[in-house]
């Protein structure tokens, strides 16, 4: 490939609900400024939605909401271990139906960026690699290694051929305009030495040779070969410049909209003012393609989480939440940002950005101007102080850590720190579980159970001398591996007298373990996301004669990131010692002959709930480890998203009608410190900056997709690992309690009014708008309305000393009974309760 522009033949497709036939030929290219589609440079806004983290029934709504939010492109990884769990045996059904997902995106009229990888990271188990790769003789992952390259090429070609067969590449009239090979390798490539560059060159050549007819990208790979586009990932990418800037556009493949949740961690959140600032700064400084990671995060169903210790929720504080509902005001404010940037598109793609001095520190003005077309961005990246700047003879107020966008180099259409979109206050309404089946039944009488045997209970158990590493032993077929040993203390002079205590010392690579002595739980230990290793000292009492030590080792998602992450082990590798014996001696049990069992006896048959082994008499066991529970239930009424609140249980996995909703762990509590009372969006964001829910369970609520539920006679199966009370769990349906908005007189008018105002030669004032989240709702009441100097935040507004007596009646008249309403924020609407003072309007409303 030569020259500053990669030329690719493509076909444009007419989308009328389904993929239609080719209409005419066009070209897709890229140059130093942008991707070029149908002969035109394009400013493109993208968002990540991972198809396995939602359901096919959710996909159309998620994608339509993405389009409504101003996205042009949907980005997804392809998850190798999801599709090829056994070498040569592929599965593309249900949530794995990649072709269906891509076609639904096409039906919405959006493009696709297909990130094949096939290493994906993504907080996904083993980084997306199938574990069978680990057992191929001579293999080394992600380096210049022939066995690995052969497998990587085979799977990449498999996906490319699938897409070609369905005519899904843009070169065939489909929606796929970009593909990605490898993923963030530049972050760790130095660890692989000179072989890293050889591998990257090979990966790029291999991908390009597959002849997709669309460009390939490599993210976080500044030394990527010229045949592919290097791109940026991070919370901010405005300061990043691609290598070969005269040939490659400035592209941002991962703008982290929040952060992932770990078991044992507090909940991350990223303020939308900061996220909007990052987006505007990127386009201000020459960017033309930006992707949110994530736009909808979704749920880590089954055992798909990586980490280790990644939580089941992958909400990511994304604009569309885990349940598929809009997160407001994040979604709405970003929608306005996208509209504002698109108003500047003609100017942005026509020329390179030019900085103009506006004086003062931490201020930057950037102009895109060619002929009569002009757009400007005014930035104040000071973390504390607002500023007033003069630009083109006009004065502009810039809040700290904000960008104002001027599509005509004169009038501000949006400032990133000033939100016009209404916020929503979500909540969960709890419903009893068993009572929904028959209200005459006593709570808990609908449960049945099976005890999981402690220690060895399966025919395929085996013995080995010494301790085995867990992942090599289980091949990740289960979270669980039993290590079992019998010892005889009858005639040993080393042990203290019968009934005395000693200490069992166990060291493990992680991620957790439970120690049983003679069938009874003696103690446990868990690692965490920062250090998965476990070291425990458990006081134990042996009986005279034979005693059994049963150690249950477990994983909580396999490592997914880092150099040589695939070599990170797990399980009990020792030493295992008995301490505190006679004369202070220690016995090392590590080299004894241990018996091993992969997985639990119940894993093969119980998750479906159909086994005949379930019992319901005499008394439901509670707070008992290693217990399977089953209950029948009816789905909550309505169509609101559903979750299960696992309060009362300890740790385990849950299945609804045979489908795993993931691991639950409500007893894993986040730190008591590290969560600020309020989050200041000003200043650089990091994943620890704005955490919430300190001192509480990392995750209490677990998503159950509506499509997995029947109206009646649903089956819930739980495996409770450490002990709990299943009668305490409940269903919860997600709903929106209130809408809130707070708009000042200094806010720009809504972005939607820009075009009509420009044509009419007028400038409208700020407007407060409300819209109920569901089509069948209307605004039923106004909980609060104040014009003047109201205080507080959404859900806790209060009046200031300056307030209009007309505010409540004006807002009630404009809004009650309507699904949407708009109120002009001005003295013309409310009168002037305090002359010469800057005023604002704060409103909280309910929808029914």
mmCIF file with all atom_site columns, N, CA and C in Angstrom, residues 11 39 47 85 96 122 146 177 203 251 268-269 278 328 337 357 386 409 483 504 591 599 710 728 738 805 824 835:
data_model
loop_
_atom_site.group_PDB
_atom_site.id
_atom_site.type_symbol
_atom_site.label_atom_id
_atom_site.label_alt_id
_atom_site.label_comp_id
_atom_site.label_asym_id
_atom_site.label_entity_id
_atom_site.label_seq_id
_atom_site.pdbx_PDB_ins_code
_atom_site.Cartn_x
_atom_site.Cartn_y
_atom_site.Cartn_z
_atom_site.occupancy
_atom_site.B_iso_or_equiv
_atom_site.pdbx_formal_charge
_atom_site.auth_seq_id
_atom_site.auth_comp_id
_atom_site.auth_asym_id
_atom_site.auth_atom_id
_atom_site.pdbx_PDB_model_num
ATOM 1  N N  . UNK A 1 11  ? -19.122 -0.738  -1.516 1.00 0.00 ? 11  UNK A N  1
ATOM 2  C CA . UNK A 1 11  ? -20.454 -0.608  -2.076 1.00 0.00 ? 11  UNK A CA 1
ATOM 3  C C  . UNK A 1 11  ? -21.350 0.001   -1.019 1.00 0.00 ? 11  UNK A C  1
ATOM 4  N N  . UNK A 1 39  ? -16.496 9.184   -0.703 1.00 0.00 ? 39  UNK A N  1
ATOM 5  C CA . UNK A 1 39  ? -15.805 10.347  -1.241 1.00 0.00 ? 39  UNK A CA 1
ATOM 6  C C  . UNK A 1 39  ? -15.742 11.540  -0.317 1.00 0.00 ? 39  UNK A C  1
ATOM 7  N N  . UNK A 1 47  ? -19.638 3.977   19.492 1.00 0.00 ? 47  UNK A N  1
ATOM 8  C CA . UNK A 1 47  ? -19.847 3.483   20.842 1.00 0.00 ? 47  UNK A CA 1
ATOM 9  C C  . UNK A 1 47  ? -19.752 1.967   20.897 1.00 0.00 ? 47  UNK A C  1
ATOM 10 N N  . UNK A 1 85  ? -15.074 -22.745 22.149 1.00 0.00 ? 85  UNK A N  1
ATOM 11 C CA . UNK A 1 85  ? -14.639 -23.259 23.450 1.00 0.00 ? 85  UNK A CA 1
ATOM 12 C C  . UNK A 1 85  ? -13.845 -24.554 23.339 1.00 0.00 ? 85  UNK A C  1
ATOM 13 N N  . UNK A 1 96  ? -24.345 -15.480 20.964 1.00 0.00 ? 96  UNK A N  1
ATOM 14 C CA . UNK A 1 96  ? -23.112 -15.630 20.185 1.00 0.00 ? 96  UNK A CA 1
ATOM 15 C C  . UNK A 1 96  ? -23.318 -15.334 18.698 1.00 0.00 ? 96  UNK A C  1
ATOM 16 N N  . UNK A 1 122 ? -10.742 -6.619  27.655 1.00 0.00 ? 122 UNK A N  1
ATOM 17 C CA . UNK A 1 122 ? -12.189 -6.440  27.870 1.00 0.00 ? 122 UNK A CA 1
ATOM 18 C C  . UNK A 1 122 ? -12.689 -6.945  29.213 1.00 0.00 ? 122 UNK A C  1
ATOM 19 N N  . UNK A 1 146 ? 5.223   -19.677 16.013 1.00 0.00 ? 146 UNK A N  1
ATOM 20 C CA . UNK A 1 146 ? 4.487   -20.267 14.894 1.00 0.00 ? 146 UNK A CA 1
ATOM 21 C C  . UNK A 1 146 ? 3.199   -20.977 15.324 1.00 0.00 ? 146 UNK A C  1
ATOM 22 N N  . UNK A 1 177 ? -16.969 -0.914  8.428  1.00 0.00 ? 177 UNK A N  1
ATOM 23 C CA . UNK A 1 177 ? -16.055 0.031   7.786  1.00 0.00 ? 177 UNK A CA 1
ATOM 24 C C  . UNK A 1 177 ? -14.642 -0.049  8.357  1.00 0.00 ? 177 UNK A C  1
ATOM 25 N N  . UNK A 1 203 ? 1.266   -9.652  12.166 1.00 0.00 ? 203 UNK A N  1
ATOM 26 C CA . UNK A 1 203 ? -0.181  -9.532  12.408 1.00 0.00 ? 203 UNK A CA 1
ATOM 27 C C  . UNK A 1 203 ? -0.821  -8.554  11.425 1.00 0.00 ? 203 UNK A C  1
ATOM 28 N N  . UNK A 1 251 ? -7.440  9.032   15.586 1.00 0.00 ? 251 UNK A N  1
ATOM 29 C CA . UNK A 1 251 ? -8.607  8.224   15.951 1.00 0.00 ? 251 UNK A CA 1
ATOM 30 C C  . UNK A 1 251 ? -8.474  7.737   17.392 1.00 0.00 ? 251 UNK A C  1
ATOM 31 N N  . UNK A 1 268 ? -17.321 2.605   40.364 1.00 0.00 ? 268 UNK A N  1
ATOM 32 C CA . UNK A 1 268 ? -16.756 3.759   39.662 1.00 0.00 ? 268 UNK A CA 1
ATOM 33 C C  . UNK A 1 268 ? -17.840 4.561   38.939 1.00 0.00 ? 268 UNK A C  1
ATOM 34 N N  . UNK A 1 269 ? -17.623 5.852   38.834 1.00 0.00 ? 269 UNK A N  1
ATOM 35 C CA . UNK A 1 269 ? -18.475 6.702   38.005 1.00 0.00 ? 269 UNK A CA 1
ATOM 36 C C  . UNK A 1 269 ? -17.630 7.833   37.448 1.00 0.00 ? 269 UNK A C  1
ATOM 37 N N  . UNK A 1 278 ? -13.540 15.816  27.533 1.00 0.00 ? 278 UNK A N  1
ATOM 38 C CA . UNK A 1 278 ? -12.554 14.994  26.833 1.00 0.00 ? 278 UNK A CA 1
ATOM 39 C C  . UNK A 1 278 ? -12.906 14.840  25.356 1.00 0.00 ? 278 UNK A C  1
ATOM 40 N N  . UNK A 1 328 ? -29.208 9.218   32.487 1.00 0.00 ? 328 UNK A N  1
ATOM 41 C CA . UNK A 1 328 ? -29.327 10.658  32.320 1.00 0.00 ? 328 UNK A CA 1
ATOM 42 C C  . UNK A 1 328 ? -28.768 11.395  33.533 1.00 0.00 ? 328 UNK A C  1
ATOM 43 N N  . UNK A 1 337 ? -23.573 17.114  22.761 1.00 0.00 ? 337 UNK A N  1
ATOM 44 C CA . UNK A 1 337 ? -22.180 17.298  22.325 1.00 0.00 ? 337 UNK A CA 1
ATOM 45 C C  . UNK A 1 337 ? -22.002 16.797  20.901 1.00 0.00 ? 337 UNK A C  1
ATOM 46 N N  . UNK A 1 357 ? -4.294  32.639  19.777 1.00 0.00 ? 357 UNK A N  1
ATOM 47 C CA . UNK A 1 357 ? -4.042  33.092  21.149 1.00 0.00 ? 357 UNK A CA 1
ATOM 48 C C  . UNK A 1 357 ? -5.240  33.877  21.674 1.00 0.00 ? 357 UNK A C  1
ATOM 49 N N  . UNK A 1 386 ? -12.602 29.742  36.604 1.00 0.00 ? 386 UNK A N  1
ATOM 50 C CA . UNK A 1 386 ? -13.290 30.146  35.383 1.00 0.00 ? 386 UNK A CA 1
ATOM 51 C C  . UNK A 1 386 ? -12.480 31.249  34.710 1.00 0.00 ? 386 UNK A C  1
ATOM 52 N N  . UNK A 1 409 ? -17.977 30.202  14.495 1.00 0.00 ? 409 UNK A N  1
ATOM 53 C CA . UNK A 1 409 ? -16.881 31.015  15.026 1.00 0.00 ? 409 UNK A CA 1
ATOM 54 C C  . UNK A 1 409 ? -17.373 32.266  15.763 1.00 0.00 ? 409 UNK A C  1
ATOM 55 N N  . UNK A 1 483 ? -8.725  -30.488 46.562 1.00 0.00 ? 483 UNK A N  1
ATOM 56 C CA . UNK A 1 483 ? -7.477  -31.127 46.967 1.00 0.00 ? 483 UNK A CA 1
ATOM 57 C C  . UNK A 1 483 ? -7.799  -31.900 48.246 1.00 0.00 ? 483 UNK A C  1
ATOM 58 N N  . UNK A 1 504 ? -3.378  -25.139 60.509 1.00 0.00 ? 504 UNK A N  1
ATOM 59 C CA . UNK A 1 504 ? -3.221  -25.520 59.108 1.00 0.00 ? 504 UNK A CA 1
ATOM 60 C C  . UNK A 1 504 ? -2.800  -24.283 58.321 1.00 0.00 ? 504 UNK A C  1
ATOM 61 N N  . UNK A 1 591 ? 4.079   -32.613 49.678 1.00 0.00 ? 591 UNK A N  1
ATOM 62 C CA . UNK A 1 591 ? 4.559   -33.692 48.812 1.00 0.00 ? 591 UNK A CA 1
ATOM 63 C C  . UNK A 1 591 ? 3.833   -35.007 49.039 1.00 0.00 ? 591 UNK A C  1
ATOM 64 N N  . UNK A 1 599 ? -14.130 -29.681 39.606 1.00 0.00 ? 599 UNK A N  1
ATOM 65 C CA . UNK A 1 599 ? -15.519 -29.260 39.623 1.00 0.00 ? 599 UNK A CA 1
ATOM 66 C C  . UNK A 1 599 ? -16.328 -29.886 40.735 1.00 0.00 ? 599 UNK A C  1
ATOM 67 N N  . UNK A 1 710 ? -40.315 -16.509 31.709 1.00 0.00 ? 710 UNK A N  1
ATOM 68 C CA . UNK A 1 710 ? -41.671 -16.810 31.285 1.00 0.00 ? 710 UNK A CA 1
ATOM 69 C C  . UNK A 1 710 ? -42.618 -16.094 32.250 1.00 0.00 ? 710 UNK A C  1
ATOM 70 N N  . UNK A 1 728 ? -34.212 -14.827 51.931 1.00 0.00 ? 728 UNK A N  1
ATOM 71 C CA . UNK A 1 728 ? -34.077 -13.372 52.013 1.00 0.00 ? 728 UNK A CA 1
ATOM 72 C C  . UNK A 1 728 ? -33.964 -12.694 50.655 1.00 0.00 ? 728 UNK A C  1
ATOM 73 N N  . UNK A 1 738 ? -37.924 9.994   39.392 1.00 0.00 ? 738 UNK A N  1
ATOM 74 C CA . UNK A 1 738 ? -38.022 11.439  39.174 1.00 0.00 ? 738 UNK A CA 1
ATOM 75 C C  . UNK A 1 738 ? -37.154 11.883  38.013 1.00 0.00 ? 738 UNK A C  1
ATOM 76 N N  . UNK A 1 805 ? -42.209 33.518  43.119 1.00 0.00 ? 805 UNK A N  1
ATOM 77 C CA . UNK A 1 805 ? -43.421 32.896  43.657 1.00 0.00 ? 805 UNK A CA 1
ATOM 78 C C  . UNK A 1 805 ? -44.241 32.212  42.563 1.00 0.00 ? 805 UNK A C  1
ATOM 79 N N  . UNK A 1 824 ? -38.975 28.290  29.122 1.00 0.00 ? 824 UNK A N  1
ATOM 80 C CA . UNK A 1 824 ? -37.907 29.258  28.917 1.00 0.00 ? 824 UNK A CA 1
ATOM 81 C C  . UNK A 1 824 ? -37.406 29.787  30.263 1.00 0.00 ? 824 UNK A C  1
ATOM 82 N N  . UNK A 1 835 ? -33.280 41.561  41.158 1.00 0.00 ? 835 UNK A N  1
ATOM 83 C CA . UNK A 1 835 ? -32.662 42.229  40.010 1.00 0.00 ? 835 UNK A CA 1
ATOM 84 C C  . UNK A 1 835 ? -31.146 42.262  40.165 1.00 0.00 ? 835 UNK A C  1
#
